Coordinates of C-alpha atoms in Angstrom, one line a residue:
Chain A
M277 CA 124.2 -22.2 56.3
D278 CA 127.4 -24.5 56.4
F279 CA 127.5 -23.5 60.4
I280 CA 124.2 -25.3 61.4
Q281 CA 125.2 -28.7 62.4
P282 CA 122.8 -31.5 62.4
D283 CA 123.0 -32.1 65.8
W284 CA 121.4 -29.0 66.6
I285 CA 118.4 -29.3 64.6
W286 CA 117.8 -32.9 66.3
G287 CA 118.6 -31.0 69.6
L288 CA 115.7 -28.7 68.3
V289 CA 113.2 -31.2 66.8
G290 CA 113.9 -33.5 70.2
G291 CA 113.5 -30.6 72.4
L292 CA 109.8 -29.7 70.5
M293 CA 109.2 -33.5 71.3
I294 CA 109.9 -33.4 75.1
G295 CA 108.2 -29.4 75.6
T296 CA 105.2 -31.3 73.9
A297 CA 105.4 -34.2 76.3
A298 CA 105.1 -31.5 79.3
A299 CA 102.4 -29.6 77.7
I300 CA 100.2 -33.0 77.4
F301 CA 101.3 -33.7 80.7
L302 CA 99.9 -30.4 81.9
L303 CA 97.0 -29.8 80.0
F304 CA 95.3 -33.2 80.3
N305 CA 96.8 -34.5 83.7
G306 CA 97.2 -31.4 85.6
R307 CA 101.1 -32.0 86.5
I308 CA 104.2 -31.0 86.3
M309 CA 106.6 -33.1 83.8
G310 CA 109.5 -33.2 86.3
A311 CA 111.6 -36.7 86.0
S312 CA 113.1 -36.3 89.5
G313 CA 109.9 -35.5 91.1
I314 CA 107.5 -38.0 89.2
V315 CA 110.8 -41.4 90.3
G316 CA 111.1 -39.5 93.9
G317 CA 107.7 -39.5 94.8
L318 CA 107.9 -43.5 94.1
V319 CA 111.0 -43.8 96.0
D320 CA 110.1 -42.1 99.1
R321 CA 106.7 -43.3 98.9
S322 CA 105.2 -39.4 98.7
G323 CA 103.9 -39.8 95.9
L324 CA 102.1 -43.5 96.3
G325 CA 98.2 -42.0 95.8
N326 CA 99.1 -41.6 92.3
W327 CA 101.4 -44.4 91.7
A328 CA 99.7 -45.8 88.4
E329 CA 100.2 -42.5 86.4
R330 CA 104.0 -42.5 87.6
G331 CA 104.5 -46.0 86.8
A332 CA 102.8 -45.3 83.3
F333 CA 104.9 -42.4 82.7
L334 CA 108.3 -44.3 83.7
A335 CA 106.9 -47.4 81.2
G336 CA 106.7 -45.0 78.4
L337 CA 109.9 -43.3 79.2
V338 CA 111.7 -46.7 79.2
V339 CA 110.1 -48.6 76.2
V340 CA 109.5 -45.9 73.6
P341 CA 113.3 -44.8 73.3
A342 CA 113.9 -48.6 73.5
L343 CA 111.6 -49.5 70.5
M344 CA 113.6 -46.9 68.5
L345 CA 117.1 -48.1 68.7
P346 CA 116.6 -50.3 65.5
L347 CA 115.8 -47.0 63.9
Y348 CA 119.4 -46.0 64.0
A349 CA 122.1 -47.3 61.8
T350 CA 124.8 -46.8 64.0
E351 CA 125.1 -48.3 67.9
V352 CA 123.1 -45.7 70.2
S353 CA 125.5 -45.6 73.2
T354 CA 125.5 -43.2 76.2
N355 CA 129.3 -42.8 76.4
I356 CA 129.1 -42.8 80.1
T357 CA 132.4 -42.9 82.0
S358 CA 133.5 -46.5 82.9
N359 CA 135.1 -45.2 86.1
L360 CA 132.4 -46.5 88.7
G361 CA 133.6 -44.4 91.6
I362 CA 132.5 -41.5 89.5
V363 CA 129.0 -42.8 88.0
I364 CA 128.1 -43.6 92.5
A365 CA 129.4 -40.3 92.9
G366 CA 127.4 -38.5 89.9
G367 CA 124.2 -40.3 90.5
L368 CA 124.0 -39.8 94.3
L369 CA 124.6 -36.1 94.1
V370 CA 122.0 -35.9 91.2
G371 CA 119.3 -38.0 93.8
I372 CA 120.0 -35.7 96.7
G373 CA 120.6 -32.3 94.6
T374 CA 117.1 -32.9 93.0
R375 CA 114.9 -33.9 95.8
L376 CA 116.5 -31.1 97.7
A377 CA 115.6 -28.8 95.4
N378 CA 112.5 -30.1 94.3
G379 CA 113.3 -30.4 90.4
C380 CA 116.0 -31.2 87.9
T381 CA 116.3 -30.2 84.0
S382 CA 113.0 -31.1 83.3
G383 CA 110.8 -29.5 85.9
H384 CA 112.7 -26.5 86.8
G385 CA 114.4 -25.9 83.4
V386 CA 111.7 -26.8 81.0
C387 CA 108.7 -26.6 82.9
G388 CA 109.8 -23.9 85.5
I389 CA 111.4 -21.3 83.0
S390 CA 108.5 -21.5 80.6
R391 CA 106.2 -20.3 83.2
F392 CA 108.7 -17.5 84.3
S393 CA 109.0 -19.2 88.0
L394 CA 111.8 -17.5 90.0
R395 CA 112.7 -20.8 91.4
G396 CA 113.1 -22.4 88.1
I397 CA 115.3 -20.0 86.4
V398 CA 117.3 -19.7 90.1
A399 CA 117.9 -23.5 90.0
T400 CA 118.9 -23.6 86.2
V401 CA 121.3 -20.9 86.9
F402 CA 122.8 -22.8 89.9
Y403 CA 122.8 -26.3 88.3
L404 CA 124.5 -25.2 85.2
L405 CA 127.3 -23.2 86.9
A406 CA 127.8 -25.8 89.5
G407 CA 128.0 -28.4 86.1
G408 CA 130.4 -25.5 84.6
L409 CA 132.9 -25.8 87.7
V410 CA 133.1 -29.4 88.0
M411 CA 134.0 -29.8 83.8
V412 CA 136.5 -27.5 84.7
L413 CA 138.1 -28.9 87.7
F414 CA 137.3 -32.5 86.9
R415 CA 138.4 -32.1 83.5
H416 CA 140.8 -29.6 83.0
V417 CA 142.5 -29.4 86.2
L418 CA 142.1 -33.2 87.6
G419 CA 141.8 -34.7 84.3
V420 CA 139.6 -37.3 85.7
I421 CA 136.4 -37.2 83.4
Chain B
M121 CA 92.5 -45.3 83.2
Q122 CA 92.8 -42.3 80.7
R123 CA 94.9 -40.3 83.3
V124 CA 96.7 -43.4 82.7
M125 CA 96.9 -43.7 78.9
F126 CA 97.8 -40.0 78.7
S127 CA 100.9 -40.5 81.4
A128 CA 102.3 -43.3 79.1
L129 CA 102.0 -40.9 76.3
A130 CA 103.8 -38.1 77.7
G131 CA 106.1 -40.6 79.2
G132 CA 106.9 -41.8 75.8
L133 CA 106.9 -38.7 73.6
F134 CA 109.5 -37.1 76.7
G135 CA 111.5 -40.5 76.0
A136 CA 111.7 -40.3 72.4
G137 CA 112.6 -36.4 72.5
L138 CA 115.4 -37.3 74.8
L139 CA 116.7 -39.8 72.3
V140 CA 116.3 -37.7 69.0
S141 CA 117.9 -34.9 70.7
G142 CA 121.0 -36.6 71.9
M143 CA 120.5 -35.4 75.5
T144 CA 121.0 -39.4 76.4
D145 CA 124.5 -39.3 75.3
T146 CA 126.6 -38.2 78.2
T147 CA 129.3 -36.4 76.1
K148 CA 126.8 -34.1 74.5
V149 CA 125.7 -33.1 77.8
Q150 CA 129.5 -32.4 79.2
G151 CA 130.1 -31.2 75.9
W152 CA 127.6 -28.1 76.7
L153 CA 128.9 -27.7 80.6
D154 CA 132.7 -27.8 79.0
V155 CA 132.8 -23.7 78.2
F156 CA 136.7 -24.1 78.3
G157 CA 137.0 -26.9 76.0
A158 CA 135.3 -28.2 72.9
W159 CA 131.8 -26.5 73.9
D160 CA 128.9 -28.1 72.1
P161 CA 125.9 -25.8 72.3
T162 CA 123.2 -28.7 71.1
L163 CA 121.8 -28.5 74.9
A164 CA 120.7 -24.8 74.2
F165 CA 118.4 -25.8 71.2
V166 CA 116.9 -28.6 73.2
L167 CA 116.1 -26.2 76.1
G168 CA 115.1 -23.8 73.6
G169 CA 112.8 -26.2 71.5
A170 CA 111.3 -27.8 75.0
I171 CA 110.4 -24.7 76.4
L172 CA 108.5 -23.3 73.1
P173 CA 105.5 -25.8 73.5
M174 CA 105.4 -25.4 77.5
L175 CA 104.9 -21.4 76.6
V176 CA 101.8 -21.9 75.0
A177 CA 100.3 -24.8 77.5
W178 CA 100.9 -22.3 80.3
Q179 CA 98.8 -19.8 78.4
I180 CA 96.4 -22.3 77.4
A181 CA 96.2 -23.3 81.1
A182 CA 95.4 -19.7 82.7
R183 CA 92.6 -19.8 80.1
R184 CA 90.8 -22.8 81.3
A185 CA 89.5 -24.0 84.4
G186 CA 91.1 -27.5 84.6
P187 CA 93.4 -30.0 83.2
A188 CA 91.2 -32.0 80.5
L189 CA 91.0 -35.2 83.0
G190 CA 89.8 -33.4 85.6
G191 CA 91.4 -32.1 89.1
S192 CA 93.2 -29.0 89.1
F193 CA 96.1 -27.3 87.6
P194 CA 99.6 -26.9 89.5
N195 CA 99.7 -24.3 92.0
K196 CA 101.4 -21.3 91.5
P197 CA 105.2 -21.7 92.2
D198 CA 106.5 -20.6 96.0
A199 CA 108.3 -17.2 95.5
R200 CA 110.5 -18.0 98.2
L201 CA 113.9 -19.5 96.8
G202 CA 115.3 -20.8 100.0
H203 CA 118.4 -22.6 101.0
N204 CA 117.4 -26.1 99.7
L205 CA 116.3 -25.0 96.5
V206 CA 120.1 -23.4 95.9
L207 CA 122.0 -25.9 97.8
G208 CA 120.1 -28.7 95.8
S209 CA 120.7 -27.6 92.6
V210 CA 124.4 -26.9 93.3
L211 CA 124.6 -30.7 94.4
F212 CA 122.7 -31.7 91.0
G213 CA 124.9 -29.6 88.6
A214 CA 127.6 -31.1 89.9
G215 CA 126.5 -34.7 89.4
W216 CA 125.4 -33.7 86.3
G217 CA 128.6 -32.4 85.1
L218 CA 130.7 -35.6 86.6
V219 CA 128.5 -38.1 84.8
G220 CA 126.6 -35.9 82.2
L221 CA 123.0 -37.2 83.2
C222 CA 120.3 -36.2 84.4
P223 CA 117.3 -37.9 85.9
G224 CA 115.4 -37.8 82.8
P225 CA 117.8 -39.5 80.1
A226 CA 119.2 -41.5 83.0
I227 CA 115.7 -43.5 83.2
A228 CA 115.3 -43.1 79.1
S229 CA 118.5 -44.9 78.4
L230 CA 118.0 -48.0 81.0
S231 CA 117.6 -50.3 78.2
W232 CA 120.8 -49.3 76.3
G233 CA 122.7 -47.6 79.2
G234 CA 124.8 -51.2 80.3
T235 CA 126.1 -51.4 83.5
G236 CA 127.0 -47.8 84.3
G237 CA 124.0 -46.5 83.4
I238 CA 122.2 -48.9 85.8
V239 CA 124.7 -48.2 88.6
F240 CA 124.3 -44.7 88.0
L241 CA 120.3 -45.2 88.4
I242 CA 120.7 -47.4 91.7
S243 CA 123.0 -44.4 93.0
M244 CA 120.4 -41.9 92.4
V245 CA 117.5 -43.6 93.8
A246 CA 119.8 -44.0 97.0
G247 CA 120.5 -40.4 96.7
M248 CA 116.8 -39.8 96.9
L249 CA 116.5 -42.0 99.8
A250 CA 119.0 -40.2 102.0
A251 CA 117.4 -36.3 100.5
P252 CA 114.7 -36.1 103.3
P253 CA 117.3 -36.1 106.5
I254 CA 119.3 -33.6 104.8
R255 CA 116.6 -31.5 103.7
T256 CA 115.4 -31.3 107.5
R257 CA 119.2 -30.3 108.6
V258 CA 119.4 -27.8 105.8
D259 CA 116.0 -25.9 106.7
R260 CA 116.8 -26.3 111.2
L261 CA 120.5 -24.9 110.3
A262 CA 119.1 -21.8 107.8
A263 CA 116.3 -21.0 110.9
A264 CA 119.2 -20.8 113.4

């Protein structure tokens, strides 16, 4: 069993928690748990009709992991690049892309694939391919990330 | 009030899951996308684990009249794909690869992500504000 990495187990456990959160949001609130849609509706004001639900979701999303940080023996870090140009470009692309596509990893990936939605599956294939190509180009060819 | 409480519960469990799974660590996400480098398969376990409860949830939803707190379940997804879906997913994937953050983990890591995390979030919001006219233009070009 040596080949099984602890990170994979934590990934599976965390994944089950993410999926359970999405299941609660669907079965109780009747909504798709898509991070970009929940934020995007507040940003472009199209979702102000249920701002309280959106706000409460985002508050939970920020506060609960913040409260969990002391459980970790070593410092938790996002290890984000210090190159702010890359950070800004990435943020802009993620913001524009998720709104054009109407979803991100949580909406299309978790909620879409699990209901066998063609749109969710196609979106996931394209964002994985694009992410993989960016790694090849920007890490292995240009060496900037 | 119940709707707000269950929203906070879902958001909190989502955030906890993102932290536990390692998806708030950009090196793990980039490690997954870096198929030709030191490939890290963790993200497949996360996505697989997240899909399992939702497979069950969609089956339950199909057998019930509506959500527990009232209202109705989301409509069946549109079968049409469209240029915006493909272009948007490509742009999103490119940004995701560049930095290693997608919207969920970017928000969840707000309290410890530092300046870089905040700059990413501000840029993401700016991108979201810029999206509607781009969407309209893509629709117009596709129709022409």
